[in-house]
Amino acid sequence: MRVENRRVLAALAELGIEHRPGERLADWTSLGVGGTTDLLVIREPRHLPELIRLLDSEGLPRRFLGGGSNLLVRDGELPWVLLHLSPRNAEPEFRGRRVQVPAAADLGRTVTLCARRNLGGVEGLIGVPGSVGGALRMNAGAYGIEISQFIRSVQLYRAASGTIETVPPETLGFRYRQSSVAPGDILIGTELELEEKPYEEIRQTIRMCNEKRRASQPINEKSAGCIFKNPPGASAGKMIDELGLKGHRVGGAVVSERHANFFVNRFQATAEDLFRLVELIRRRVREAFGYDLEEEVIVWAE
Ligand code: EPU
């Protein structure tokens, strides 16, 4: 979706919003697939209400792009303008065991900065790629913890009211890889409460998580992490593996040989290749095990 109206472009410039026409989503996502659209990079989250009023008044559909690490976007010209919070100056602020983190901050870097202040608990998230905002929306988790355990409050733009609100975590319906944050809402920041621990202890745990991840996940290939959620009591990766589907290829998309719930873009895959691979694997698992696997990645197919 192109932003071409001069009045809108002038208003964007006034808000300090960078207009990047014709960005390829393949360059903004860890999977390396996705079509083209205009991207608006926002430096000041407080400008969101005004920006969105402007886009709505022009009838420009919008979506929000975070770190792009858990996202499968369709090919071609995309029918939405994408909003993106600039990660520049997105620094955590510390107050005792509490830390205020902007949503645009990188999750792994945040874990490391907290560790240096002797604040831990969140070590398991070290290798989870993406932004803090994405981690909040998806309730990112790994190695026995989920980010929602540490949240004390969340600041977000609410599409329903058109305003920025601060809310307690209980109102956001956090569950396994899920929250009730509405699709049109935009996460701005969060206050976390962490555990005091000696730096050396945190470092050991971080090292252990990194090693486990390196051994079990294809961290050097283009992927969006796990493609499917684990159904209660079962493992999507294990089922796909048991079906002998590691290495199965559709176009440029391949089921990772290292972890069967990771689909990697090895040979310049298109989104279409990935959609077809997702459907094929879902069907095979349904036929063999009776589980209807649900995507863990966010899919922008239409
Ligand atoms: N397994 C196989 N073959 C495989 C992959 C896994 O047999 O190809 C087996 C493993 O041996 C193990 C079981 O399946 O017995 C579970 O595997 P693993 O420990 O790798 O965990 P997972 O359930 O597949 C989850 C999260 C990961 C997270 C890891 C570590 C989901 C969908 N996945 O994976 O999160 O990193 O635990 O805590 O919840 C993500 O969210 O994108 C993600 C990668």
Short mmCIF file of C-alpha atoms and ligand atoms in Angstrom, two decimals:
data_model
loop_
_atom_site.label_atom_id
_atom_site.label_comp_id
_atom_site.label_asym_id
_atom_site.label_seq_id
_atom_site.Cartn_x
_atom_site.Cartn_y
_atom_site.Cartn_z
CA MET A 1 0.00 0.00 0.00
CA ARG A 2 1.49 3.29 -1.10
CA VAL A 3 1.27 6.55 0.81
CA GLU A 4 1.18 9.21 -1.88
CA ASN A 5 -1.11 11.97 -0.64
CA ARG A 6 1.03 15.10 -0.19
CA ARG A 7 -0.93 16.30 2.84
CA VAL A 8 -0.33 12.96 4.57
CA LEU A 9 3.36 12.96 3.68
CA ALA A 10 3.73 16.48 5.08
CA ALA A 11 1.94 15.48 8.30
CA LEU A 12 4.23 12.46 8.67
CA ALA A 13 7.30 14.64 8.28
CA GLU A 14 5.94 16.99 10.92
CA LEU A 15 5.60 14.09 13.37
CA GLY A 16 9.20 13.06 12.66
CA ILE A 17 8.00 9.84 11.08
CA GLU A 18 10.27 8.36 8.43
CA HIS A 19 8.45 7.26 5.27
CA ARG A 20 10.23 4.38 3.54
CA PRO A 21 8.42 3.61 0.29
CA GLY A 22 8.47 0.16 -1.29
CA GLU A 23 10.28 -1.81 1.42
CA ARG A 24 10.64 -5.54 0.82
CA LEU A 25 9.37 -7.48 3.83
CA ALA A 26 11.90 -10.16 2.92
CA ASP A 27 14.49 -7.68 4.25
CA TRP A 28 12.58 -7.11 7.50
CA THR A 29 11.76 -10.68 8.52
CA SER A 30 14.00 -13.44 9.81
CA LEU A 31 12.42 -15.89 7.35
CA GLY A 32 13.47 -13.63 4.49
CA VAL A 33 10.17 -13.81 2.61
CA GLY A 34 7.38 -11.29 2.06
CA GLY A 35 6.25 -8.71 -0.50
CA THR A 36 6.55 -4.96 -0.80
CA THR A 37 4.89 -1.99 0.89
CA ASP A 38 5.49 1.42 2.47
CA LEU A 39 6.92 1.44 5.97
CA LEU A 40 6.51 4.23 8.51
CA VAL A 41 9.22 4.35 11.17
CA ILE A 42 8.04 6.08 14.35
CA ARG A 43 10.55 7.61 16.74
CA GLU A 44 8.11 8.79 19.40
CA PRO A 45 5.42 6.27 20.41
CA ARG A 46 3.36 9.14 21.85
CA HIS A 47 2.65 10.14 18.23
CA LEU A 48 0.77 6.89 17.55
CA PRO A 49 -2.77 8.19 18.24
CA GLU A 50 -2.31 11.13 15.88
CA LEU A 51 -0.64 9.00 13.21
CA ILE A 52 -3.38 6.41 13.29
CA ARG A 53 -6.13 9.04 13.14
CA LEU A 54 -4.38 10.38 10.06
CA LEU A 55 -4.14 6.97 8.37
CA ASP A 56 -7.75 6.16 9.23
CA SER A 57 -8.97 9.47 7.83
CA GLU A 58 -7.23 8.61 4.55
CA GLY A 59 -8.64 5.08 4.56
CA LEU A 60 -5.14 3.56 4.64
CA PRO A 61 -5.18 0.06 6.16
CA ARG A 62 -2.28 -0.54 8.57
CA ARG A 63 -0.45 -3.30 10.34
CA PHE A 64 2.34 -3.17 12.85
CA LEU A 65 5.75 -4.69 12.20
CA GLY A 66 7.90 -5.51 15.22
CA GLY A 67 11.17 -7.42 15.03
CA GLY A 68 9.89 -9.59 12.16
CA SER A 69 11.20 -12.78 13.73
CA ASN A 70 7.93 -14.67 14.14
CA LEU A 71 6.20 -13.60 10.99
CA LEU A 72 5.28 -15.25 7.68
CA VAL A 73 4.20 -12.58 5.17
CA ARG A 74 2.66 -13.23 1.75
CA ASP A 75 4.34 -12.33 -1.53
CA GLY A 76 3.53 -9.44 -3.89
CA GLU A 77 2.30 -5.90 -3.26
CA LEU A 78 0.95 -5.85 0.30
CA PRO A 79 -2.39 -4.15 1.02
CA TRP A 80 -1.32 -2.45 4.27
CA VAL A 81 0.97 0.38 5.34
CA LEU A 82 3.32 -0.95 7.99
CA LEU A 83 4.10 0.91 11.19
CA HIS A 84 7.36 0.22 12.97
CA LEU A 85 8.72 1.68 16.21
CA SER A 86 12.32 2.79 15.82
CA PRO A 87 14.67 0.76 18.01
CA ARG A 88 16.99 3.74 18.22
CA ASN A 89 17.26 4.97 21.83
CA ALA A 90 15.08 2.07 22.98
CA GLU A 91 17.01 1.60 26.23
CA PRO A 92 15.84 -0.05 29.45
CA GLU A 93 15.63 2.07 32.60
CA PHE A 94 16.39 0.43 35.93
CA ARG A 95 14.80 1.05 39.31
CA GLY A 96 15.82 -1.61 41.83
CA ARG A 97 14.46 -4.94 40.63
CA ARG A 98 12.12 -3.20 38.24
CA VAL A 99 13.04 -2.33 34.70
CA GLN A 100 11.09 -0.23 32.22
CA VAL A 101 11.69 -1.52 28.69
CA PRO A 102 10.51 0.02 25.42
CA ALA A 103 8.73 -2.45 23.12
CA ALA A 104 11.17 -1.65 20.32
CA ALA A 105 14.15 -2.90 22.36
CA ASP A 106 15.81 -6.13 21.25
CA LEU A 107 14.81 -8.95 23.60
CA GLY A 108 18.20 -10.69 23.78
CA ARG A 109 20.05 -7.45 24.38
CA THR A 110 17.57 -6.57 27.14
CA VAL A 111 18.25 -9.91 28.88
CA THR A 112 21.99 -9.19 28.69
CA LEU A 113 21.67 -5.62 30.01
CA CYS A 114 19.57 -6.88 32.92
CA ALA A 115 22.16 -9.58 33.67
CA ARG A 116 24.84 -6.90 33.98
CA ARG A 117 22.71 -5.30 36.71
CA ASN A 118 22.49 -8.65 38.51
CA LEU A 119 18.89 -9.06 37.42
CA GLY A 120 17.79 -12.45 36.12
CA GLY A 121 14.92 -14.88 35.88
CA VAL A 122 14.52 -14.22 32.18
CA GLU A 123 17.75 -15.96 31.09
CA GLY A 124 15.81 -18.58 29.10
CA LEU A 125 14.73 -15.88 26.66
CA ILE A 126 18.28 -15.07 25.66
CA GLY A 127 18.18 -16.74 22.24
CA VAL A 128 14.63 -15.76 21.34
CA PRO A 129 15.04 -13.37 18.41
CA GLY A 130 12.91 -10.25 18.06
CA SER A 131 11.70 -7.22 19.96
CA VAL A 132 10.35 -6.98 23.49
CA GLY A 133 6.96 -5.94 22.03
CA GLY A 134 6.78 -9.12 19.96
CA ALA A 135 7.76 -11.17 23.00
CA LEU A 136 4.91 -9.57 24.97
CA ARG A 137 2.28 -10.11 22.31
CA MET A 138 3.26 -13.76 21.84
CA ASN A 139 4.09 -14.36 25.50
CA ALA A 140 7.47 -15.64 24.37
CA GLY A 141 8.88 -18.50 26.36
CA ALA A 142 11.74 -20.96 26.43
CA TYR A 143 13.45 -23.31 28.86
CA GLY A 144 10.66 -23.30 31.41
CA ILE A 145 9.79 -19.59 31.62
CA GLU A 146 7.46 -17.16 29.87
CA ILE A 147 7.88 -13.40 29.74
CA SER A 148 4.41 -12.83 31.24
CA GLN A 149 5.65 -14.14 34.62
CA PHE A 150 7.77 -11.00 34.98
CA ILE A 151 5.40 -8.32 33.70
CA ARG A 152 4.10 -5.74 36.18
CA SER A 153 2.50 -3.36 33.68
CA VAL A 154 2.22 -2.79 29.95
CA GLN A 155 1.87 0.43 27.98
CA LEU A 156 0.02 0.09 24.72
CA TYR A 157 -1.93 1.96 22.08
CA ARG A 158 -5.52 0.74 22.18
CA ALA A 159 -7.28 0.84 18.83
CA ALA A 160 -10.71 0.73 20.50
CA SER A 161 -10.17 3.99 22.41
CA GLY A 162 -7.51 5.54 20.15
CA THR A 163 -5.40 6.30 23.23
CA ILE A 164 -2.28 5.09 25.00
CA GLU A 165 -3.01 3.18 28.20
CA THR A 166 -1.03 1.53 30.99
CA VAL A 167 -2.59 -1.75 32.10
CA PRO A 168 -1.78 -4.56 34.55
CA PRO A 169 -0.83 -7.94 33.01
CA GLU A 170 -4.03 -9.61 34.26
CA THR A 171 -5.99 -7.65 31.67
CA LEU A 172 -3.95 -9.03 28.76
CA GLY A 173 -4.97 -12.70 28.91
CA PHE A 174 -1.49 -14.22 28.73
CA ARG A 175 -1.41 -17.93 27.95
CA TYR A 176 0.94 -20.33 26.15
CA ARG A 177 2.30 -18.28 23.20
CA GLN A 178 -0.74 -16.07 23.28
CA SER A 179 -2.23 -12.86 24.65
CA SER A 180 -5.52 -11.08 24.20
CA VAL A 181 -3.83 -7.95 22.81
CA ALA A 182 -6.08 -7.00 19.88
CA PRO A 183 -4.57 -7.11 16.38
CA GLY A 184 -4.94 -3.32 15.97
CA ASP A 185 -3.33 -2.54 19.35
CA ILE A 186 0.35 -1.60 19.50
CA LEU A 187 2.64 -2.44 22.40
CA ILE A 188 4.80 0.45 23.50
CA GLY A 189 6.62 -0.72 26.59
CA THR A 190 6.53 -2.78 29.73
CA GLU A 191 7.70 -2.74 33.32
CA LEU A 192 9.26 -6.04 34.34
CA GLU A 193 10.16 -7.17 37.84
CA LEU A 194 13.20 -9.43 37.83
CA GLU A 195 15.10 -11.53 40.37
CA GLU A 196 18.33 -10.40 42.00
CA LYS A 197 21.07 -12.90 41.24
CA PRO A 198 24.84 -12.81 41.01
CA TYR A 199 26.01 -11.97 37.48
CA GLU A 200 28.14 -15.12 37.32
CA GLU A 201 25.11 -17.32 38.03
CA ILE A 202 23.02 -15.59 35.36
CA ARG A 203 25.89 -15.92 32.88
CA GLN A 204 26.11 -19.67 33.50
CA THR A 205 22.39 -20.12 32.82
CA ILE A 206 22.62 -17.97 29.69
CA ARG A 207 25.55 -20.04 28.44
CA MET A 208 23.63 -23.27 29.08
CA CYS A 209 20.52 -22.01 27.22
CA ASN A 210 22.66 -20.86 24.29
CA GLU A 211 24.34 -24.26 24.07
CA LYS A 212 21.04 -26.14 24.21
CA ARG A 213 19.60 -23.92 21.52
CA ARG A 214 22.63 -24.25 19.26
CA ALA A 215 22.46 -28.04 19.58
CA SER A 216 18.73 -28.37 18.91
CA GLN A 217 17.74 -25.48 16.62
CA PRO A 218 18.94 -24.25 13.20
CA ILE A 219 20.07 -20.86 14.50
CA ASN A 220 22.24 -20.12 11.47
CA GLU A 221 19.46 -20.49 8.91
CA LYS A 222 16.61 -18.17 7.98
CA SER A 223 13.54 -19.22 9.97
CA ALA A 224 10.70 -17.85 12.09
CA GLY A 225 11.39 -20.22 15.00
CA CYS A 226 8.82 -22.90 15.65
CA ILE A 227 6.11 -22.89 12.98
CA PHE A 228 3.42 -24.69 15.00
CA LYS A 229 2.33 -24.51 18.63
CA ASN A 230 2.72 -27.68 20.63
CA PRO A 231 -0.72 -29.21 21.22
CA PRO A 232 -1.38 -29.91 24.94
CA GLY A 233 0.68 -32.94 25.94
CA ALA A 234 2.36 -33.40 22.55
CA SER A 235 5.34 -32.01 20.62
CA ALA A 236 4.86 -30.76 17.07
CA GLY A 237 8.58 -31.16 16.30
CA LYS A 238 8.65 -34.74 17.56
CA MET A 239 5.59 -35.75 15.50
CA ILE A 240 6.95 -34.19 12.29
CA ASP A 241 10.29 -35.88 12.96
CA GLU A 242 8.63 -39.27 13.55
CA LEU A 243 6.93 -38.98 10.17
CA GLY A 244 10.37 -38.80 8.56
CA LEU A 245 9.67 -35.31 7.20
CA LYS A 246 12.95 -33.63 8.17
CA GLY A 247 14.53 -32.33 4.98
CA HIS A 248 11.17 -32.33 3.16
CA ARG A 249 11.24 -29.52 0.62
CA VAL A 250 8.66 -27.40 -1.19
CA GLY A 251 10.34 -24.95 -3.58
CA GLY A 252 12.93 -23.14 -1.50
CA ALA A 253 11.41 -24.02 1.91
CA VAL A 254 12.73 -27.00 3.85
CA VAL A 255 11.80 -28.76 7.12
CA SER A 256 14.97 -28.31 9.17
CA GLU A 257 17.02 -31.44 9.74
CA ARG A 258 17.97 -30.08 13.15
CA HIS A 259 14.48 -29.33 14.50
CA ALA A 260 11.42 -30.51 12.58
CA ASN A 261 9.18 -27.66 13.83
CA PHE A 262 11.50 -25.11 12.16
CA PHE A 263 10.93 -24.51 8.47
CA VAL A 264 13.92 -22.82 6.91
CA ASN A 265 14.27 -20.64 3.84
CA ARG A 266 17.24 -22.38 2.26
CA PHE A 267 16.79 -21.84 -1.47
CA GLN A 268 15.25 -18.38 -1.89
CA ALA A 269 11.82 -19.54 -0.81
CA THR A 270 8.67 -17.58 -1.55
CA ALA A 271 5.85 -17.20 0.97
CA GLU A 272 3.84 -19.48 -1.30
CA ASP A 273 6.44 -22.26 -0.81
CA LEU A 274 6.10 -21.88 2.95
CA PHE A 275 2.29 -21.82 2.87
CA ARG A 276 2.32 -25.05 0.88
CA LEU A 277 4.82 -26.69 3.22
CA VAL A 278 2.75 -25.64 6.27
CA GLU A 279 -0.42 -27.16 4.78
CA LEU A 280 1.34 -30.36 3.73
CA ILE A 281 2.87 -30.92 7.18
CA ARG A 282 -0.39 -30.03 8.94
CA ARG A 283 -2.23 -32.62 6.81
CA ARG A 284 0.37 -35.33 7.41
CA VAL A 285 0.30 -34.78 11.20
CA ARG A 286 -3.52 -34.75 11.20
CA GLU A 287 -3.67 -38.03 9.27
CA ALA A 288 -1.06 -39.78 11.40
CA PHE A 289 -1.69 -38.37 14.90
CA GLY A 290 -5.12 -36.72 14.79
CA TYR A 291 -3.83 -33.30 15.90
CA ASP A 292 -4.82 -30.21 13.94
CA LEU A 293 -1.66 -28.13 14.42
CA GLU A 294 -2.13 -24.41 14.91
CA GLU A 295 0.47 -21.94 13.66
CA GLU A 296 2.77 -20.46 16.27
CA VAL A 297 4.07 -17.91 13.77
CA ILE A 298 1.90 -14.95 12.84
CA VAL A 299 0.71 -15.35 9.26
CA TRP A 300 -0.13 -12.38 7.07
CA ALA A 301 -1.68 -14.18 4.11
CA GLU A 302 -4.42 -11.72 3.11
N1 EPU B 1 12.08 -33.43 19.06
C1 EPU B 1 12.31 -34.41 18.15
N2 EPU B 1 12.65 -34.03 16.87
C2 EPU B 1 12.75 -32.74 16.51
C3 EPU B 1 12.49 -31.73 17.45
C4 EPU B 1 12.14 -32.10 18.73
O1 EPU B 1 12.22 -35.60 18.45
O2 EPU B 1 13.04 -32.50 15.33
C5 EPU B 1 11.75 -33.82 20.44
C6 EPU B 1 12.86 -33.44 21.41
O3 EPU B 1 13.85 -34.43 21.46
C7 EPU B 1 12.09 -33.29 22.70
C8 EPU B 1 10.73 -32.78 22.25
O4 EPU B 1 10.62 -33.10 20.88
O5 EPU B 1 11.92 -34.54 23.32
C9 EPU B 1 10.58 -31.28 22.46
O6 EPU B 1 11.58 -30.60 21.71
P1 EPU B 1 12.31 -29.26 22.21
O7 EPU B 1 12.88 -29.48 23.57
O8 EPU B 1 13.22 -28.80 21.13
O9 EPU B 1 11.16 -28.25 22.44
P2 EPU B 1 9.95 -27.83 21.54
O10 EPU B 1 8.71 -28.16 22.31
O11 EPU B 1 10.04 -28.37 20.17
C10 EPU B 1 9.73 -25.46 22.61
C11 EPU B 1 9.35 -24.13 22.03
C12 EPU B 1 10.58 -23.43 21.49
C13 EPU B 1 11.61 -23.28 22.59
C14 EPU B 1 11.97 -24.66 23.11
C15 EPU B 1 12.94 -24.63 24.28
C16 EPU B 1 7.11 -24.24 21.09
C17 EPU B 1 6.29 -24.43 19.86
N3 EPU B 1 8.42 -24.33 20.94
O12 EPU B 1 10.16 -26.26 21.50
O13 EPU B 1 10.15 -22.14 21.08
O14 EPU B 1 12.77 -22.64 22.11
O15 EPU B 1 10.76 -25.32 23.58
O16 EPU B 1 12.29 -24.22 25.44
O17 EPU B 1 6.56 -24.00 22.17
C18 EPU B 1 9.36 -20.77 19.28
O18 EPU B 1 8.47 -20.41 20.04
O19 EPU B 1 9.46 -20.35 18.11
C19 EPU B 1 10.32 -21.75 19.77
C20 EPU B 1 11.30 -22.21 19.00
#
